[in-house]
Amino acid sequence: MPVYTPVAQNEYRNADGQPDGIDNVLNFLTYLRALPKNPNMIAIYGPAYGTHLGKIWTGEMSVEEATAAMDTIVDGELG
């Protein structure tokens, strides 16, 4: 989704295949803020999110197990 509001409200809204709740998404744009940057994000993403989201997808881990594992990795990296 484009973060530039005029593009999101025009071209994105009129594109084919929009979800039923597109107005909710577009209205939410006014509340979006940039997240704090963390130099360790690249180190966190693969091991924490990539690995564990994949395990949820394949059924190797439950959502609860995988999110707890992700929290442990992220907490360790962020301190």
CSV table of C-alpha atoms in Angstrom, one decimal:
chain,number,residue,atom,x,y,z
A,1,MET,CA,0.0,0.0,0.0
A,2,PRO,CA,1.4,3.4,-0.9
A,3,VAL,CA,2.2,5.5,2.1
A,4,TYR,CA,1.7,8.7,0.1
A,5,THR,CA,-1.9,9.5,1.1
A,6,PRO,CA,-3.2,11.1,-2.2
A,7,VAL,CA,-2.0,8.0,-4.2
A,8,ALA,CA,-3.5,5.6,-1.7
A,9,GLN,CA,-6.8,7.5,-1.7
A,10,ASN,CA,-7.1,7.6,-5.5
A,11,GLU,CA,-5.1,5.0,-7.5
A,12,TYR,CA,-5.0,2.4,-4.7
A,13,ARG,CA,-8.7,2.7,-4.0
A,14,ASN,CA,-9.6,2.3,-7.7
A,15,ALA,CA,-7.3,-0.6,-8.4
A,16,ASP,CA,-8.9,-4.0,-9.0
A,17,GLY,CA,-9.1,-6.6,-6.2
A,18,GLN,CA,-9.4,-4.3,-3.2
A,19,PRO,CA,-10.5,-5.8,0.0
A,20,ASP,CA,-14.1,-5.1,1.3
A,21,GLY,CA,-12.6,-3.0,4.2
A,22,ILE,CA,-10.5,-0.7,2.0
A,23,ASP,CA,-12.1,2.4,3.5
A,24,ASN,CA,-10.9,1.2,7.0
A,25,VAL,CA,-7.4,0.9,5.7
A,26,LEU,CA,-7.4,4.3,4.0
A,27,ASN,CA,-8.9,6.0,7.0
A,28,PHE,CA,-6.2,4.4,9.2
A,29,LEU,CA,-3.5,6.3,7.2
A,30,THR,CA,-4.0,9.4,9.3
A,31,TYR,CA,-2.8,7.4,12.4
A,32,LEU,CA,0.3,5.9,10.9
A,33,ARG,CA,3.7,6.9,12.3
A,34,ALA,CA,7.2,5.8,11.5
A,35,LEU,CA,8.5,3.2,13.9
A,36,PRO,CA,11.8,3.8,15.7
A,37,LYS,CA,14.8,2.5,13.6
A,38,ASN,CA,16.9,-0.3,15.1
A,39,PRO,CA,20.2,-1.2,13.5
A,40,ASN,CA,19.7,-4.8,14.6
A,41,MET,CA,16.5,-5.2,12.6
A,42,ILE,CA,18.2,-7.2,9.8
A,43,ALA,CA,19.6,-9.5,12.4
A,44,ILE,CA,16.2,-9.9,14.0
A,45,TYR,CA,14.1,-10.4,10.9
A,46,GLY,CA,15.4,-13.6,9.5
A,47,PRO,CA,15.8,-15.7,12.7
A,48,ALA,CA,12.8,-14.3,14.5
A,49,TYR,CA,10.2,-13.6,11.9
A,50,GLY,CA,11.2,-15.5,8.8
A,51,THR,CA,12.0,-18.8,10.6
A,52,HIS,CA,9.1,-18.8,13.0
A,53,LEU,CA,6.4,-17.5,10.6
A,54,GLY,CA,7.5,-20.3,8.3
A,55,LYS,CA,7.1,-22.8,11.1
A,56,ILE,CA,3.6,-21.6,11.7
A,57,TRP,CA,2.8,-21.9,8.0
A,58,THR,CA,4.1,-25.5,7.8
A,59,GLY,CA,2.4,-26.5,11.1
A,60,GLU,CA,5.7,-27.2,12.8
A,61,MET,CA,4.9,-24.8,15.6
A,62,SER,CA,1.6,-23.4,17.0
A,63,VAL,CA,1.1,-19.6,16.8
A,64,GLU,CA,1.5,-19.4,20.5
A,65,GLU,CA,4.9,-21.3,20.5
A,66,ALA,CA,6.2,-19.4,17.5
A,67,THR,CA,5.3,-15.9,18.8
A,68,ALA,CA,6.8,-16.8,22.2
A,69,ALA,CA,10.0,-17.8,20.4
A,70,MET,CA,10.0,-14.6,18.3
A,71,ASP,CA,9.5,-12.5,21.5
A,72,THR,CA,12.5,-14.2,23.1
A,73,ILE,CA,14.7,-13.4,20.1
A,74,VAL,CA,13.5,-9.8,19.7
A,75,ASP,CA,13.8,-9.1,23.5
A,76,GLY,CA,17.4,-10.4,23.4
A,77,GLU,CA,18.3,-8.2,20.5
A,78,LEU,CA,16.6,-5.1,21.7
A,79,GLY,CA,17.5,-5.5,25.3
